[in-house]
Each structure stands twice: as C-alpha cells, then as structure tokens.
Coordinates of C-alpha atoms in Angstrom, one line a residue:
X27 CA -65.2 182.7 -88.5
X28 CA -64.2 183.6 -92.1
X29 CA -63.4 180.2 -94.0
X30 CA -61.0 182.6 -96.1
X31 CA -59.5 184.6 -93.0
X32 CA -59.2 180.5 -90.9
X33 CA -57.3 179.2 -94.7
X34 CA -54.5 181.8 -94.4
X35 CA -54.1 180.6 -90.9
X36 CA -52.9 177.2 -92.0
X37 CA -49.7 176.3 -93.1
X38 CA -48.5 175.8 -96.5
X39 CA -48.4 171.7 -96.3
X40 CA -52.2 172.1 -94.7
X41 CA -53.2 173.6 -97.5
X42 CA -51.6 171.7 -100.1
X43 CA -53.0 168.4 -98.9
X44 CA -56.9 170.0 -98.6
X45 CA -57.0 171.1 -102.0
X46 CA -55.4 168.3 -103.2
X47 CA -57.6 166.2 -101.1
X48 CA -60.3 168.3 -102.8
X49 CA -58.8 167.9 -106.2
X50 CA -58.8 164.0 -105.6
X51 CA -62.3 163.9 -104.4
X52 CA -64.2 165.6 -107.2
X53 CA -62.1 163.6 -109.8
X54 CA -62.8 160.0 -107.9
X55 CA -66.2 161.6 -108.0
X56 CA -66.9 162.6 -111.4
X57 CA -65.1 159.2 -112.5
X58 CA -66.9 156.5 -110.1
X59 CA -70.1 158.5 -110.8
X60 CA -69.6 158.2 -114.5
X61 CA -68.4 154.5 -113.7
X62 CA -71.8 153.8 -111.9
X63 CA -73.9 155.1 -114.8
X64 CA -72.1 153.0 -117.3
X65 CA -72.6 149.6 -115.0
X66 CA -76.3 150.7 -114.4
X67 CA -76.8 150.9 -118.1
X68 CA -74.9 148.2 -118.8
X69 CA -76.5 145.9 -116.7
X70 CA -80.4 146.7 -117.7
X71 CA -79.2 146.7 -121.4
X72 CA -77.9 143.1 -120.3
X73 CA -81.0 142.5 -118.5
X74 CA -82.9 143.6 -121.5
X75 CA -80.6 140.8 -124.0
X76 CA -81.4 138.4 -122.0
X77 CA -85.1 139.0 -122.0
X78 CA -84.9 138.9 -125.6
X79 CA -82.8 135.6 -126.2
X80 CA -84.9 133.7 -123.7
X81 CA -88.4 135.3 -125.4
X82 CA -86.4 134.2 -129.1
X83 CA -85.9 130.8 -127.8
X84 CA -89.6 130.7 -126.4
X85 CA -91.0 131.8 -129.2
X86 CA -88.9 129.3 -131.7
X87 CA -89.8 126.5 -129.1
X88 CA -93.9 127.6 -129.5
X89 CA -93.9 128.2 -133.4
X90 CA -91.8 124.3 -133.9
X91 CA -93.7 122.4 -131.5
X92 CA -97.6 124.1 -130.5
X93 CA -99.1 124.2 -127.4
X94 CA -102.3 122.9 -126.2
X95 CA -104.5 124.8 -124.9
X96 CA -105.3 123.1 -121.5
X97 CA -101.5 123.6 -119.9
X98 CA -101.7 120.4 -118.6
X99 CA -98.4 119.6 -120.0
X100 CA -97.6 122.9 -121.9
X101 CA -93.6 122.2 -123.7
X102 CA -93.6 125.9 -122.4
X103 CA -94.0 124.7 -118.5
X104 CA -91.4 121.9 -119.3
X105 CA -89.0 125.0 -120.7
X106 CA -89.3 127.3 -118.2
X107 CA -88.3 125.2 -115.1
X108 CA -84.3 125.0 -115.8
X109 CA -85.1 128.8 -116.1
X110 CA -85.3 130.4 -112.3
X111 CA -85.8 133.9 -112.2
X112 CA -87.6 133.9 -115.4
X113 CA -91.6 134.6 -115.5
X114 CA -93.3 133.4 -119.4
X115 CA -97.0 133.9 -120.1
X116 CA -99.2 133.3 -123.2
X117 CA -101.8 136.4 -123.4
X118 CA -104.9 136.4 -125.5
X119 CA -106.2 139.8 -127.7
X120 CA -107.0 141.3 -124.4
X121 CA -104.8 140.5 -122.1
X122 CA -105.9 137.2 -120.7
X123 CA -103.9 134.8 -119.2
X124 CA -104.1 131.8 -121.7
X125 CA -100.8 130.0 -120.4
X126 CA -98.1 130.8 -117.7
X127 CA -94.8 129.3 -116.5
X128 CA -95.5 127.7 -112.5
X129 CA -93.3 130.2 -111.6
X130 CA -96.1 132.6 -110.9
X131 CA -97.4 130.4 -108.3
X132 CA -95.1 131.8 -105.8
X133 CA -95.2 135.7 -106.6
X134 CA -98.6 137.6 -106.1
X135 CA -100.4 138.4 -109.4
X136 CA -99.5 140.3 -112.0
X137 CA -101.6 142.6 -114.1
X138 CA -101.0 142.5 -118.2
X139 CA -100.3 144.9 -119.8
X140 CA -100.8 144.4 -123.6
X141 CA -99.2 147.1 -126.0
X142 CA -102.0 148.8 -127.5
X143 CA -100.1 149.4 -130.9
X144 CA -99.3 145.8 -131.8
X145 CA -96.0 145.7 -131.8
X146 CA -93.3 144.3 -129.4
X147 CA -92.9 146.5 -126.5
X148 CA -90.5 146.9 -123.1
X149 CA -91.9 147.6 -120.1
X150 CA -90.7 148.2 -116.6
X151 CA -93.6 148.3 -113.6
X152 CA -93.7 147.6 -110.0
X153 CA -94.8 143.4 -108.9
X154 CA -94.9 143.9 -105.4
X155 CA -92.0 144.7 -103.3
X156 CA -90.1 145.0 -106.4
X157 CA -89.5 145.9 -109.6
X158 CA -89.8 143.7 -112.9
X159 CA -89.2 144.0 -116.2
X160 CA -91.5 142.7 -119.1
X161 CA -91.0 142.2 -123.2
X162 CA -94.7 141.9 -125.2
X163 CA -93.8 139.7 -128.2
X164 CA -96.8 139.6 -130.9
X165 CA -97.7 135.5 -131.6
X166 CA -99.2 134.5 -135.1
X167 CA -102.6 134.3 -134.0
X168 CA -103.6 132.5 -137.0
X169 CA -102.1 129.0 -136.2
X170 CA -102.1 129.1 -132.3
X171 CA -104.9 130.5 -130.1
X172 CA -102.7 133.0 -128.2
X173 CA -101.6 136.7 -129.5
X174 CA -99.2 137.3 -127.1
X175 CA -95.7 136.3 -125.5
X176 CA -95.1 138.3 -122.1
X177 CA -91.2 136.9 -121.2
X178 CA -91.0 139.1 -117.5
X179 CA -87.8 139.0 -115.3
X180 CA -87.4 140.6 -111.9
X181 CA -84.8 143.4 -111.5
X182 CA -83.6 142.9 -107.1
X183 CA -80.9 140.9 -108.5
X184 CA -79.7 144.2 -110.6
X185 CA -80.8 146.3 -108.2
X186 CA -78.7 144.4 -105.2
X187 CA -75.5 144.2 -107.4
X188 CA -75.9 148.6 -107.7
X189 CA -76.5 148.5 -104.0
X190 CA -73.6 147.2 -103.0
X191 CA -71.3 148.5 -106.0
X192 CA -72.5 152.2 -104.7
X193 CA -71.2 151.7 -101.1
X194 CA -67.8 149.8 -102.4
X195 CA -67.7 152.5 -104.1
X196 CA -68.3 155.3 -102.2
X197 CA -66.1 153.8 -99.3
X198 CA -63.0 153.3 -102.2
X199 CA -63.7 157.1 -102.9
X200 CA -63.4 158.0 -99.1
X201 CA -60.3 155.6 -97.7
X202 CA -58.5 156.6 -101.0
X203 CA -59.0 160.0 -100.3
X204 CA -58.0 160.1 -96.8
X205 CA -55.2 157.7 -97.4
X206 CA -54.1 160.1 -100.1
X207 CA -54.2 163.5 -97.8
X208 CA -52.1 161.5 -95.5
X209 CA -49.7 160.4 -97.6
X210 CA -49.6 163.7 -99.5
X211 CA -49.6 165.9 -96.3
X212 CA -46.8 163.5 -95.1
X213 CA -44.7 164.4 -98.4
X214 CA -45.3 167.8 -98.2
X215 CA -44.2 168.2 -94.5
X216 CA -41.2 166.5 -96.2
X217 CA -41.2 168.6 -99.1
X218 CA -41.4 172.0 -97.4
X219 CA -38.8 170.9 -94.6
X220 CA -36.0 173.1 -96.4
X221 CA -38.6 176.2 -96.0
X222 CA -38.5 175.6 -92.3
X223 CA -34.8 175.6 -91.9
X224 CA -34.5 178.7 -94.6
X225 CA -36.9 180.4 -92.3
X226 CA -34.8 179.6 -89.0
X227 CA -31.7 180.5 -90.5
X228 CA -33.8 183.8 -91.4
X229 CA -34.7 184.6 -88.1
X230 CA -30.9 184.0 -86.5
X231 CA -29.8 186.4 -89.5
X232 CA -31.6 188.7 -87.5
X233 CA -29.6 188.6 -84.4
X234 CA -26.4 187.5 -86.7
X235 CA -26.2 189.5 -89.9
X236 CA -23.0 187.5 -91.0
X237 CA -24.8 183.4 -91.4
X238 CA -25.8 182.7 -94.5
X239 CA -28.6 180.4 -95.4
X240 CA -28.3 176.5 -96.3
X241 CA -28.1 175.1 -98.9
X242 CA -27.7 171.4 -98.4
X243 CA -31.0 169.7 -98.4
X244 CA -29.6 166.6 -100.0
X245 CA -31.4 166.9 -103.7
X246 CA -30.4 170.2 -105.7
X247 CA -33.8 171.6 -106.5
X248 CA -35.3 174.8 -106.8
X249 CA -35.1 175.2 -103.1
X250 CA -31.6 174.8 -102.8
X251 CA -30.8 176.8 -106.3
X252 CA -33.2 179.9 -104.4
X253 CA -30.9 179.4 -101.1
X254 CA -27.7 180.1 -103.2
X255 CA -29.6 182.6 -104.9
X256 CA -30.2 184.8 -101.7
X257 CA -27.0 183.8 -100.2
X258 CA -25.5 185.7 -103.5
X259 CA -28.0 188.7 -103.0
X260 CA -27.2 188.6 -99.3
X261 CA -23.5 188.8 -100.2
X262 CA -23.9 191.6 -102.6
X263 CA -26.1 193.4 -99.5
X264 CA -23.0 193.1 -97.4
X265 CA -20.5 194.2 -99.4
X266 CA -22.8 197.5 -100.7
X267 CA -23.2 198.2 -96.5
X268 CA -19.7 198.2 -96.3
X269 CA -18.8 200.0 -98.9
X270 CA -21.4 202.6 -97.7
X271 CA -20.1 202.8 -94.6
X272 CA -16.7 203.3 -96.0
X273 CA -17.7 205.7 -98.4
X274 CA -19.5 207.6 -95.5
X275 CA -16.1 207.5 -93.5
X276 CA -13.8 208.1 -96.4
X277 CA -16.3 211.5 -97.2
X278 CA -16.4 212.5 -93.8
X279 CA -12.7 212.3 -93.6
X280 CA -11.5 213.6 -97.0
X281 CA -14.2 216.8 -96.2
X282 CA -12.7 217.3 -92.6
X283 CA -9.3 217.6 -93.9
X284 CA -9.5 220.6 -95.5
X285 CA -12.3 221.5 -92.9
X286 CA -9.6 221.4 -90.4
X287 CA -6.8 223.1 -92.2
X288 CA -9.0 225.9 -92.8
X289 CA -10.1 226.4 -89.2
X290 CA -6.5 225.9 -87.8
X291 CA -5.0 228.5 -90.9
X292 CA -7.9 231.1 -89.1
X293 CA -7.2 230.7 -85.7
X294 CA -3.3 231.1 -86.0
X295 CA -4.2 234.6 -87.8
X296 CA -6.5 235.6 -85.2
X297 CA -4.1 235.3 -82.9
X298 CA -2.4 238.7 -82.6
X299 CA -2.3 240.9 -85.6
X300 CA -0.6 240.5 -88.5
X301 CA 1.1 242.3 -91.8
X302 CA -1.0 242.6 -95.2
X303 CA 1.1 240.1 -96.4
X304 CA 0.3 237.4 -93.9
X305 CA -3.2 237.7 -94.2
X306 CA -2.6 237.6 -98.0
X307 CA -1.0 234.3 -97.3
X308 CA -3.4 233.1 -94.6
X309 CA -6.3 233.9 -97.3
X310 CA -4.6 232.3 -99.8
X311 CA -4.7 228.9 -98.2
X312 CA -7.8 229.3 -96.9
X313 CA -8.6 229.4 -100.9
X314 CA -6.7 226.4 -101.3
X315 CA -8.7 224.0 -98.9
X316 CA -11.8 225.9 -99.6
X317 CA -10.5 225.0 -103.5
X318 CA -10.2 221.4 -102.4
X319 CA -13.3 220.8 -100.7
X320 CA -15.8 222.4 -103.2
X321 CA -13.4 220.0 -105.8
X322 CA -14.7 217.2 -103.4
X323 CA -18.2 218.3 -103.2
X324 CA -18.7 218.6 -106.4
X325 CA -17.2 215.3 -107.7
X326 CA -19.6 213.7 -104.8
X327 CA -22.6 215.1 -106.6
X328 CA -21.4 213.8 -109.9
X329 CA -20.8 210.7 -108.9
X330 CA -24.5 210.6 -107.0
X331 CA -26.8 212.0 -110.4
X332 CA -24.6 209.2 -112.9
X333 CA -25.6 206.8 -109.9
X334 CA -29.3 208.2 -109.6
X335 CA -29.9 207.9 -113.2
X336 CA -32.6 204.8 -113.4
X337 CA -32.9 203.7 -117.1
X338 CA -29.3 203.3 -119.5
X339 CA -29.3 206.2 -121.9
X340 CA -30.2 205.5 -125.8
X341 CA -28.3 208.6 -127.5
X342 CA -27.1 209.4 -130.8
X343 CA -23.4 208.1 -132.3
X344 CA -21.0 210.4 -131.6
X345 CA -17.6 210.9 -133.1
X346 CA -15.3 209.7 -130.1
X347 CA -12.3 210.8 -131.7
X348 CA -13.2 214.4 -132.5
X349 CA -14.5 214.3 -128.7
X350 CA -11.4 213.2 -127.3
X351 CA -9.3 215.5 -129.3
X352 CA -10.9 218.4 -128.2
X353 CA -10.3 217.6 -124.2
X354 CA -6.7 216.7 -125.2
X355 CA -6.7 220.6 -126.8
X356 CA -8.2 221.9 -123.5
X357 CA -5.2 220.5 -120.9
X358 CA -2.3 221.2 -123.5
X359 CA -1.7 224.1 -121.3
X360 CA -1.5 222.1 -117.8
X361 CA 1.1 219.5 -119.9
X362 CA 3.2 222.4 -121.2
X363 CA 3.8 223.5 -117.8
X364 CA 5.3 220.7 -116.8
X365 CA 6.9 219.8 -119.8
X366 CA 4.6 217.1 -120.3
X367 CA 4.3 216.0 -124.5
X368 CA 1.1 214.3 -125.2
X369 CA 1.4 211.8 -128.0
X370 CA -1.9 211.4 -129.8
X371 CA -2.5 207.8 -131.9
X372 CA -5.5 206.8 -133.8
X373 CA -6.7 208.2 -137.0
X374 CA -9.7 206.0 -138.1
X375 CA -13.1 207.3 -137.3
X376 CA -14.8 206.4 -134.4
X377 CA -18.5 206.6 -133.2
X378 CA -20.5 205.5 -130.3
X379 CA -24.0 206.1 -128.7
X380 CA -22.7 208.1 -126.1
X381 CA -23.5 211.6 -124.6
X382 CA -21.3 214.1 -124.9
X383 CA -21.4 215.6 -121.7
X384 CA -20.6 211.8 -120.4
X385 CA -17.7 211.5 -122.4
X386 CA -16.0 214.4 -121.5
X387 CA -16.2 213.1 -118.0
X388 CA -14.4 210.1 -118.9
X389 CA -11.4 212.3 -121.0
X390 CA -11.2 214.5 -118.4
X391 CA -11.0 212.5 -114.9
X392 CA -8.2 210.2 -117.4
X393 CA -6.3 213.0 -118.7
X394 CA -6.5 214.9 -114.9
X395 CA -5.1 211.3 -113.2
X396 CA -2.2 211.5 -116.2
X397 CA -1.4 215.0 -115.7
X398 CA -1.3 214.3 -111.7
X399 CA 1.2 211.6 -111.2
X400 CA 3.4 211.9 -114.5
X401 CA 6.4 213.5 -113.3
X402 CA 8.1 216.8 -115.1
X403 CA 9.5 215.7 -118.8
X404 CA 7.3 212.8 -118.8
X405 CA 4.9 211.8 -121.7
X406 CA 1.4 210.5 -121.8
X407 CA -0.2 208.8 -124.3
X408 CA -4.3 208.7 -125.9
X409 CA -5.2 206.8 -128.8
X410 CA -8.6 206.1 -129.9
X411 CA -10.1 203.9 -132.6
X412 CA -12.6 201.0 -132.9
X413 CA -11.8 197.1 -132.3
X414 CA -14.2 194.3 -132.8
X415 CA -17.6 196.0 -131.8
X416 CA -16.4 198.7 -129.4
X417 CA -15.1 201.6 -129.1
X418 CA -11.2 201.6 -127.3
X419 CA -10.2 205.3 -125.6
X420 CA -6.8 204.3 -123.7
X421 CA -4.5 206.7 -121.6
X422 CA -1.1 205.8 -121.0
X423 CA 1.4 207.8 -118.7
X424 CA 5.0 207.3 -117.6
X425 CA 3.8 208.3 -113.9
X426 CA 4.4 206.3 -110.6
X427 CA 2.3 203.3 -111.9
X428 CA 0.6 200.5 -109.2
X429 CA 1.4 197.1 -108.2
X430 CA -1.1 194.1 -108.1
X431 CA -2.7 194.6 -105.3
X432 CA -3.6 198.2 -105.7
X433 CA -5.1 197.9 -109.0
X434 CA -7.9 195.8 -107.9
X435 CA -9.0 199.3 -105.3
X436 CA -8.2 201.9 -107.9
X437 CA -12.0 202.0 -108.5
X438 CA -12.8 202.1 -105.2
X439 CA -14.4 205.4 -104.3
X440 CA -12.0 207.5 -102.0
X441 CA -9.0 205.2 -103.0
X442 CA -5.7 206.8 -102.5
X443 CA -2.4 204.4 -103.0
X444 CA 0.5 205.8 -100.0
X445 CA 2.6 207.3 -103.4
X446 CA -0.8 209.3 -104.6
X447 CA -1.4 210.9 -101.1
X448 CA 2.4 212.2 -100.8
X449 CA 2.6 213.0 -104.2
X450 CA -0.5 215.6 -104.9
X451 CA -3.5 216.4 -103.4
X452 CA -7.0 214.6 -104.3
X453 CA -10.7 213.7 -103.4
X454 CA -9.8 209.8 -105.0
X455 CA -13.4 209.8 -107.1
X456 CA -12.2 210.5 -110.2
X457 CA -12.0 207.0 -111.7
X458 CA -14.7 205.9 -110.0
X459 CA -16.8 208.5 -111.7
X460 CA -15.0 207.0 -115.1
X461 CA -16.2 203.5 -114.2
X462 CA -19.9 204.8 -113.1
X463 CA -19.8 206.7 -116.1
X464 CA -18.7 203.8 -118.7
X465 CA -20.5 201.0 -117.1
X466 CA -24.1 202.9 -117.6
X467 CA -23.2 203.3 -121.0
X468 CA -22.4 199.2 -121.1
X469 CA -18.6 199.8 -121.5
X470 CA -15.7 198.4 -119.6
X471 CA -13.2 200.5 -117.8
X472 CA -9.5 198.1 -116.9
X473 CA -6.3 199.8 -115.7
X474 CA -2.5 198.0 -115.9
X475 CA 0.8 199.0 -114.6
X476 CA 4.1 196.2 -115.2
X477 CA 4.6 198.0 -111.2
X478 CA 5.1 201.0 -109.0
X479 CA 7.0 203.7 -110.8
X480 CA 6.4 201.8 -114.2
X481 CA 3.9 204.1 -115.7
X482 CA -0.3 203.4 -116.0
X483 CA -2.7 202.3 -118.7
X484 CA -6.5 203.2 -118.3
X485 CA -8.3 201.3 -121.1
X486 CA -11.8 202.7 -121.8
X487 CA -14.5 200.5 -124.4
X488 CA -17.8 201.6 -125.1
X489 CA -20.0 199.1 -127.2
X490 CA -20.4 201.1 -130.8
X491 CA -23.8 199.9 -131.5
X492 CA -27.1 199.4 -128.3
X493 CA -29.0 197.0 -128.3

C-alpha cells in the first residue's frame, strides 16, 4: 500500500505523535551521536595525556638516576609495578629490547616499532585480542646505552567504557522516544478532543439546522474563539435563508397581486359585452396593475445588479449638491400637485466619490417615499452639506412618520408598515435599494420619526474621501 495514501488514513493526533516521534528521534540522534564523538575523542586524547605524563615521569626518573644494563634491579621495574595497565620498555637503535617493565610477562610479545624519523611518535597497533597504544620517546644515547623509551597502554578499558556508553545510549534514545510518543499522542488525543465534539455537533447540524456548535472546552483558545466564529457565520447563514425565503414570498406575493387584479378586471369584461366606455375603464386598470408590476420588476432588477456588483466602486468626486438639486428640479411637478413646498437647505459645496447614476437612485427612492406619504399642504425638507469626513444628504417630511418598532424593518426588502399599505400603493424596495446603494459606496443610511403621524427623517452619509 502507498505510505502516503495509508498517512492520510490516520487521524490527526496519529500523525502528530509520528512526526514528532520522528522529530524527537533524529534530534536525540544527531545529539547523542555528536555526544559519542566528543567522549570517544575525549577519552583517547586522555588516554594519550596519560601516556605522556607517565613517559615524562619515566623519562625524568631514567635521566636522575641511570639504569643498569642487566635489569636485574632496573629503578624502571621498581616504577612500573604501582603502575597496572601500563607496559614501559627501553629500545636500542634498532628496535631491541634492552629493558621492559615485568608487565610483559603476562601479555604475548610485542613487535617494536621504532620511528624511522627520530622523533617522538604515537602509535596505535593491534597486541593480540586487543588494541594498544604506544608513545616512542628519543633517550640521550650518549650517557645511557638505550635510544629509545616505548611507554604502551592497552585501549579494552576505553574501548569497554564506548561499549556500554553506546547501548545506554541507544536504549535512552529509544525509551525516551517511545515514552515521548505516548505522552505526546496522549496530549494530543486531549488536545484535539474539542475537534471531536465540533465535528459531532457538525454532523447533528445536519439533521438539526437550528444547534449551534460549543464552545465551552474549559480554556479559551483558538478552538473555542473558531467555535464562536462559526457559530456567528452560522447565524448570519440563517438569518440570509430567512430573509431569502421571505424575500421569495414577499416577491411572489407583491407580483400576484396585481397578477390577480388584472386577471379578475379581464374576466369580469369578458363576461357579456360591454360599452366603449367600460372597456376604456377595464383597460385602464389593466394599465394600472400592469403599471405596478413592471414598477416591481424593475426595482427587483435594481436591487439584484447593485447586489451583483463584486468589487466597491473607485469613481471620481462629484458635486452632491448640484446632483441633488437637479432630482429636487425633476419632482417639483409631483409636489406642486399636491401642494407640497419643498424647502431646500445647504449652500456649501459638497463632493464625494460617488457615481452619478447611484446617486440619483438614492434622491429619487428618498424624494418618491416623501412625496408618497406627505399628505396634501405638507412640506418636505433636503439639505445637503459636508460634516466631519462625510458627506450628509437628509430628507425630512411631515408625512405619517413610524414608531420604534417599525423603523428597525423599514430596510427590510418588501416592508410595508399597515399606514403605508392603506395609504398608497408600493413594491416596499425602495429604501432598501437606498441602503444597498449607500452601503457599497461605504456610507450609512438611518431613518427617525418622534412617532406615527410625526413626520420622517432619512439621513444619508457617504464618506467624502476612499480609502
């Protein structure tokens, strides 16, 4: 089987405790191994000192005192025995045994091996089933008969100390590493316990879209800051599928109204026959609910392209006031007809990246919800002008007004208060094409009423400078 395909097989805490099981290993590794090196060194270069010292003291001991050339009772004999484990031999020009230490009695013979150079010399060689080490010391052949100090000491001892330092060792490396995947596959189990009970609570979610996820693991960490993280998107899911599904039944209703109207006004004149004038009036409000719904259609469509747009626009400033005043020019006519006076405030100059074609929406849906529900001999108010760093455009009307409650849905798409719906006719997107509209453009859209019949205020601000 695939080693990659059989690792993404295995759970999360599996894998975390092999590779940090692997991690571990190759670290102990690289650090015991460098460990060995240094003690292996360390002891030969000690094994080497100590060669040296006891060849120095030797060699002080010979030069002070002489030694005779029959070894009957050689000082050097009499040195060497409160020295075990250390082999001393006086060597002539060639390499002949002129003088050893009795400790060679017990070891089978070694060969000399004089340094051809003349000079002191270190040397490592095989003596039976071992290993040895020897240091050549040049003698002053001139006052004593031999030319050479051979000082030899065996290395088992060095060699049985690495032995058993390499299995310690190597079974530290292997019980540490095991006892550490335990204990780390232990804490991750432990760890990645609030993943399991995300992922039940997942599953249920399933079966009951309205749970939510926990959040109480007992620590606040990232786990439980991502739990309230997707319990907020989760939220905002739910609340967009309802207003969806409210939006599809407040379409589907506010489209079968005048659908309705329109099929009833044609089968009542269908009937029987009827006078000219009849069908003029029949037609006529066939026009009116065919007037309605192509009004409805067409604010849907508006509201789905400022919806559809991806990216926030980056146009050029544009004089708000001079905007504003124009759409204030174009409904004049509507006011006048119902005796309507339109006060206009704000004189200073006024400019934000805005397009025009956007900002006409926004006059034009507040100016049309003015016009609407400001009774005859009533008076509506726009002022424009900057304030801090925005851009204020506020419509004020001495129409029906709102209470509390209902300014919190005037947004809403498809929102009609009970005093709208008996008062004129409407599709209800209008403001919530002003708040689509002004919220791309990073603005804020707020409306306030002191209560029902108490007149409105719609107050528009569009940031005057993007970032």
């Amino acid at each position: 089987m695939d080693l990659r395909a059989l690792a993404f097989k295995l759970s999360i805490s599996t894998r975390l405790t092999l590779w940090f099981g692997t991690s571990l290993l190759v670290l102990l590794t690289l650090f015991v191994t460098g460990l060995y090196v240094s003690v292996h060194l360390g002891l030969h270069d000690d094994l080497e000192a100590r060669l040296r010292e006891e060849a120095a003291a030797v060699q002080a001991h010979y030069q002070a005192h002489g030694f005779d050339q029959a070894g009957t009772s050689s000082p050097v004999s009499h040195e060497l025995q409160s020295m075990p484990g250390t082999f001393v031999r006086l060597l002539g020009p060639g390499g002949e045994v002129t003088q050893a230490s009795p400790a060679f009695q017990s070891r089978p013979t070694l060969p000399a091996n004089v340094p051809e150079s003349g000079t002191s010399s270190l040397q490592t060689r095989p003596w039976g089933e071992t290993s040895a080490q020897s240091l050549y010391l040049s003698l002053d052949t001139e006052a004593h008969p031999a030319s050479w100090l051979e000082v030899t000491k065996l290395q088992s001892p060095i060699h049985r100390q690495l032995h058993s330092l390499r299995w310690l060792l190597a079974l530290g490396i292997l019980g540490g590493v095991g006892l550490a995947m335990v204990v780390g596959y232990g804490l991750a189990r432990r760890a990645l316990r609030p993943v399991a009970s995300l992922t039940s609570a997942a599953r249920e979610m399933q079966t009951r879209p309205t749970g939510s996820l926990p959040t109480n693991f007992g620590v606040e960490d990232e786990l439980s800051g991502l739990a309230e993280t997707f319990n907020g998107l989760i939220e905002r899911l739910r609340s967009s599928l309802r207003r969806e599904r409210r939006f599809r039944a407040d379409a589907a209703h506010n489209m079968f109204t005048p659908l309705t109207a329109i099929q009833s006004e044609l089968d009542v004149t269908l009937r029987k026959p009827r006078s000219e004038t009849e069908y003029r009036e029949s037609l006529h409000a066939v026009r009116q609910h065919t007037e309605t719904l192509s009004s409805l259609l067409e604010e849907l469509m508006t509201l789905s392209r400022i919806e559809a747009r991806e990216d926030r626009p980056t146009p050029s400033p544009l004089n708000v006031r001079t905007r504003i005043r124009d759409r204030v020019r174009r409904v004049q006519a509507r006011a006048d007809e119902k005796d309507i006076s339109i006060e206009w405030t704000g004189d200073e100059a006024a400019e934000a990246p805005i397009d025009p074609e956007d900002l006409d929406l926004i006059a034009d849906h507040l100016l049309d919800n003015a016009l609407k529900y400001t009774p005859e001999g009533g008076t509506i108010q726009v002022h424009v002008g900057p304030k801090d760093e925005a851009v204020v455009v506020r419509v004020s009307d001495s129409g029906m007004g709102f209470d509390t409650e209902q300014a919190e849905r005037l947004f809403d798409r498809f929102y009609r208060s009970k005093d709208a719906e008996q008062s004129t006719d409407g599709g209800g997107l209008g403001l919530s094409i002003v708040k689509a509209v002004v919220e791309r453009h990073g603005g804020t859209v707020q409306a306030e009423s002191a209560g029902s019949g108490q007149g409105s205020t719609f107050d528009v601000r569009l940031p005057r400078h993007r970032e």
